[in-house]
Tab-separated table of C-alpha atoms in Angstrom:
chain	number	residue	atom	x	y	z
W	1	MET	CA	-0.080	24.986	4.590
W	2	SER	CA	2.528	24.871	1.844
W	3	LEU	CA	4.237	21.622	0.932
W	4	ASP	CA	7.497	22.993	2.343
W	5	ARG	CA	5.808	23.779	5.643
W	6	ILE	CA	4.327	20.259	5.820
W	7	ARG	CA	7.771	18.800	5.172
W	8	ARG	CA	9.291	20.984	7.884
W	9	SER	CA	6.579	19.956	10.331
W	10	ILE	CA	7.209	16.279	9.560
W	11	ALA	CA	10.946	16.720	10.051
W	12	GLU	CA	10.484	18.612	13.320
W	13	ALA	CA	8.068	16.002	14.678
W	14	ALA	CA	10.451	13.205	13.747
W	15	ARG	CA	13.463	14.877	15.354
W	16	ALA	CA	11.440	15.649	18.493
W	17	ALA	CA	10.690	11.917	18.731
W	18	GLY	CA	14.364	11.031	18.275
W	19	ARG	CA	13.727	9.722	14.770
W	20	ASP	CA	15.296	10.306	11.385
W	21	PRO	CA	12.930	12.433	9.254
W	22	ALA	CA	13.910	10.279	6.261
W	23	ASP	CA	12.091	7.372	7.916
W	24	VAL	CA	8.718	9.127	7.446
W	25	THR	CA	7.094	9.036	4.002
W	26	LEU	CA	4.659	11.797	3.116
W	27	VAL	CA	1.749	10.416	1.083
W	28	ALA	CA	0.067	13.412	-0.549
W	29	VAL	CA	-3.619	12.482	-0.749
W	30	SER	CA	-4.683	13.755	-4.138
W	31	LYS	CA	-8.061	12.004	-4.269
W	32	MET	CA	-10.800	14.152	-5.830
W	33	GLN	CA	-8.393	17.045	-6.304
W	34	PRO	CA	-8.224	18.809	-9.686
W	35	GLU	CA	-5.055	18.520	-11.726
W	36	SER	CA	-4.525	22.265	-11.299
W	37	ARG	CA	-3.785	21.604	-7.610
W	38	VAL	CA	-1.837	18.391	-8.105
W	39	LEU	CA	0.588	19.703	-10.726
W	40	PRO	CA	2.228	22.354	-8.498
W	41	VAL	CA	2.836	19.707	-5.834
W	42	LEU	CA	4.478	17.439	-8.399
W	43	GLU	CA	6.554	20.345	-9.680
W	44	ALA	CA	7.663	21.040	-6.101
W	45	GLY	CA	9.181	17.564	-5.978
W	46	GLN	CA	6.533	15.466	-4.211
W	47	ARG	CA	6.488	11.959	-5.673
W	48	VAL	CA	4.294	9.806	-3.406
W	49	PHE	CA	0.541	10.238	-3.818
W	50	GLY	CA	-2.523	8.557	-2.365
W	51	GLU	CA	-5.773	7.840	-4.192
W	52	ASN	CA	-9.008	6.301	-2.933
W	53	ARG	CA	-10.537	5.078	-6.178
W	54	VAL	CA	-8.696	2.883	-8.656
W	55	GLN	CA	-10.544	4.306	-11.677
W	56	GLU	CA	-9.697	7.879	-10.700
W	57	ALA	CA	-6.100	6.863	-10.122
W	58	GLN	CA	-5.872	5.264	-13.566
W	59	SER	CA	-7.309	8.273	-15.372
W	60	ARG	CA	-5.093	10.769	-13.548
W	61	TRP	CA	-1.767	8.996	-13.176
W	62	GLY	CA	-1.712	7.138	-16.477
W	63	ALA	CA	-0.902	10.495	-18.061
W	64	LEU	CA	0.849	12.304	-15.216
W	65	ALA	CA	3.232	9.675	-13.839
W	66	PRO	CA	5.328	9.334	-17.036
W	67	ARG	CA	5.955	13.083	-16.954
W	68	PHE	CA	7.379	12.904	-13.414
W	69	PRO	CA	9.804	9.989	-13.033
W	70	GLY	CA	9.825	8.319	-9.649
W	71	THR	CA	6.135	8.938	-8.966
W	72	GLU	CA	4.612	6.359	-6.625
W	73	LEU	CA	0.905	5.719	-6.309
W	74	HIS	CA	-0.570	4.386	-3.072
W	75	ILE	CA	-4.152	3.099	-2.928
W	76	ILE	CA	-5.483	4.216	0.458
W	77	GLY	CA	-9.230	3.713	0.095
W	78	PRO	CA	-11.422	0.600	0.298
W	79	LEU	CA	-10.513	-1.811	-2.493
W	80	GLN	CA	-13.161	-3.908	-4.210
W	81	THR	CA	-12.023	-7.341	-5.323
W	82	ASN	CA	-13.102	-6.604	-8.904
W	83	LYS	CA	-10.691	-3.646	-8.931
W	84	ALA	CA	-7.797	-5.591	-7.408
W	85	ARG	CA	-6.042	-6.412	-10.684
W	86	ALA	CA	-6.113	-2.794	-11.832
W	87	ALA	CA	-4.847	-1.669	-8.426
W	88	MET	CA	-1.965	-4.115	-8.529
W	89	GLU	CA	-0.988	-2.970	-12.002
W	90	ILE	CA	-0.675	0.704	-11.067
W	91	ALA	CA	0.040	0.853	-7.324
W	92	HIS	CA	3.329	0.785	-5.481
W	93	ALA	CA	1.460	0.139	-2.223
W	94	ILE	CA	-2.050	-0.728	-1.047
W	95	HIS	CA	-2.944	0.513	2.438
W	96	SER	CA	-6.381	-1.079	2.701
W	97	LEU	CA	-6.031	-4.869	2.857
W	98	ASP	CA	-8.955	-5.578	5.146
W	99	ARG	CA	-10.580	-8.982	4.580
W	100	PRO	CA	-9.771	-12.598	3.716
W	101	ARG	CA	-11.403	-12.572	0.280
W	102	LEU	CA	-9.304	-9.589	-0.799
W	103	ALA	CA	-6.158	-11.272	0.545
W	104	GLU	CA	-6.918	-14.406	-1.459
W	105	THR	CA	-7.601	-12.375	-4.598
W	106	LEU	CA	-4.344	-10.432	-4.244
W	107	ALA	CA	-2.410	-13.656	-3.663
W	108	ARG	CA	-3.841	-15.228	-6.821
W	109	LEU	CA	-3.124	-12.107	-8.873
W	110	ALA	CA	0.406	-11.887	-7.475
W	111	GLN	CA	1.063	-15.370	-8.824
W	112	GLU	CA	-0.360	-14.417	-12.232
W	113	LEU	CA	1.439	-11.071	-12.483
W	114	GLY	CA	4.685	-12.154	-10.867
W	115	ARG	CA	4.719	-9.170	-8.528
W	116	CYS	CA	2.709	-7.487	-5.793
W	117	PRO	CA	2.646	-3.981	-4.297
W	118	GLN	CA	3.612	-3.510	-0.682
W	119	LEU	CA	0.597	-4.174	1.511
W	120	PHE	CA	-0.677	-2.619	4.718
W	121	VAL	CA	-3.413	-4.346	6.707
W	122	GLN	CA	-6.117	-1.855	7.656
W	123	VAL	CA	-7.163	-2.206	11.297
W	124	ASN	CA	-10.470	-0.816	12.545
W	125	THR	CA	-9.008	0.314	15.864
W	126	GLY	CA	-12.237	2.033	16.897
W	127	GLU	CA	-14.335	-1.033	16.000
W	128	GLU	CA	-16.700	1.254	14.098
W	129	PRO	CA	-19.396	-0.710	12.244
W	130	GLN	CA	-19.451	1.688	9.296
W	131	LYS	CA	-15.696	1.565	8.751
W	132	ALA	CA	-13.576	-0.978	6.894
W	133	GLY	CA	-10.747	-2.804	8.590
W	134	VAL	CA	-9.847	-5.919	10.526
W	135	LEU	CA	-10.922	-5.837	14.163
W	136	PRO	CA	-8.026	-5.555	16.632
W	137	ALA	CA	-8.704	-8.983	18.142
W	138	GLU	CA	-8.509	-10.564	14.678
W	139	THR	CA	-5.429	-8.738	13.417
W	140	ASP	CA	-2.761	-11.244	14.472
W	141	GLY	CA	-4.610	-14.114	12.826
W	142	PHE	CA	-5.245	-12.130	9.661
W	143	VAL	CA	-1.586	-11.112	9.344
W	144	ALA	CA	-0.592	-14.764	9.782
W	145	ARG	CA	-3.062	-15.777	7.060
W	146	CYS	CA	-1.641	-13.166	4.695
W	147	ARG	CA	1.849	-14.486	5.321
W	148	ASP	CA	0.661	-18.007	4.610
W	149	LEU	CA	-0.466	-16.662	1.237
W	150	ASP	CA	3.036	-15.194	0.647
W	151	LEU	CA	1.668	-11.661	0.535
W	152	PRO	CA	4.213	-8.860	1.140
W	153	VAL	CA	2.594	-7.334	4.212
W	154	VAL	CA	4.894	-4.545	5.395
W	155	GLY	CA	2.731	-2.820	7.998
W	156	LEU	CA	-0.598	-1.795	9.451
W	157	MET	CA	-2.892	1.163	8.730
W	158	CYS	CA	-5.638	2.833	10.743
W	159	ILE	CA	-8.075	5.739	10.592
W	160	PRO	CA	-9.039	6.625	14.191
W	161	PRO	CA	-12.617	7.709	14.963
W	162	ALA	CA	-12.993	11.370	14.063
W	163	GLU	CA	-14.402	12.379	17.451
W	164	GLU	CA	-11.761	10.637	19.573
W	165	ASP	CA	-8.188	11.387	20.624
W	166	PRO	CA	-6.153	9.570	17.965
W	167	ALA	CA	-3.159	8.918	20.223
W	168	PRO	CA	-4.487	5.713	21.858
W	169	HIS	CA	-5.335	4.350	18.416
W	170	PHE	CA	-1.827	5.105	17.156
W	171	ASP	CA	-0.378	3.416	20.243
W	172	MET	CA	-2.580	0.370	19.663
W	173	LEU	CA	-1.502	0.100	16.032
W	174	ARG	CA	2.178	0.413	16.949
W	175	GLU	CA	1.880	-2.333	19.555
W	176	MET	CA	0.084	-4.664	17.143
W	177	ALA	CA	2.690	-4.030	14.446
W	178	ALA	CA	5.550	-4.728	16.835
W	179	ARG	CA	3.894	-7.927	18.030
W	180	ASN	CA	3.678	-9.117	14.434
W	181	GLY	CA	7.161	-8.027	13.406
W	182	LEU	CA	5.909	-5.318	11.039
W	183	ALA	CA	7.879	-2.114	10.565
W	184	GLY	CA	5.333	-0.066	8.596
W	185	LEU	CA	2.757	2.172	10.271
W	186	SER	CA	0.433	4.085	7.954
W	187	MET	CA	-1.272	6.487	10.334
W	188	GLY	CA	-1.827	10.193	10.717
W	189	MET	CA	-3.628	12.654	8.456
W	190	SER	CA	-3.767	16.426	8.045
W	191	GLY	CA	-4.970	17.133	11.579
W	192	ASP	CA	-2.885	14.639	13.536
W	193	PHE	CA	0.199	13.599	11.547
W	194	GLU	CA	2.587	15.086	14.110
W	195	ALA	CA	1.044	12.995	16.898
W	196	ALA	CA	1.278	9.945	14.626
W	197	ILE	CA	4.958	10.564	13.919
W	198	ALA	CA	5.617	10.859	17.662
W	199	ARG	CA	4.149	7.354	17.974
W	200	GLY	CA	6.105	5.777	15.165
W	201	ALA	CA	4.264	6.502	11.892
W	202	THR	CA	6.306	5.590	8.824
W	203	HIS	CA	3.680	6.862	6.347
W	204	VAL	CA	1.469	9.892	6.947
W	205	ARG	CA	-1.457	10.536	4.609
W	206	VAL	CA	-1.914	14.291	4.208
W	207	GLY	CA	-4.463	15.785	1.818
W	208	SER	CA	-6.334	18.966	2.715
W	209	ALA	CA	-3.350	20.541	4.481
W	210	ILE	CA	-1.458	20.380	1.157
W	211	PHE	CA	-4.162	20.809	-1.474
W	212	GLY	CA	-6.885	22.677	0.392
W	213	ALA	CA	-10.478	21.557	0.899
W	214	ARG	CA	-11.932	19.392	-1.852
W	215	ASP	CA	-14.535	21.002	-4.120
């Protein structure tokens, strides 16, 4: 799918849900994609990109971002505490706040740096043992703890189990966000972003549908 077609699909899904398309941010997931695929997307006007690994993000966007003013980098993959400082220095948002130790590290660094990216708490809605994220039953308490640390938590994020209908997971995330007074919902990927938008997604993370399969 072309970037224009993705944008049209996002707009159509938003309007069908009675929402303003401008309220949905497309995060183009450029992780592990060669620059030859990323450049045309930048040249087409896309400015919000998602990366999994901090080191890859640094090497790519340290050179590219200055060439394209307004570029925003979102860290969407698991974040190690020893990479937290680097992530905070380059990221506009981190979608994978998932444990107390990371929250405490980010809070300390925010005090040192005098700023902090927007944060999304990752929720393991499927309670999958191999997947990162706060368990649903622990989410309210974790959000409260993050607020006690003065962290700028703006929303929740989830990655539903691949073999399940994502809709119930999107509904669960929306209900948890509403209960905690959070407006941001980072949910929906290449195969299900329209369903996510219908259920309130504010950020959809789309990679292969824009860039093609990773090498």
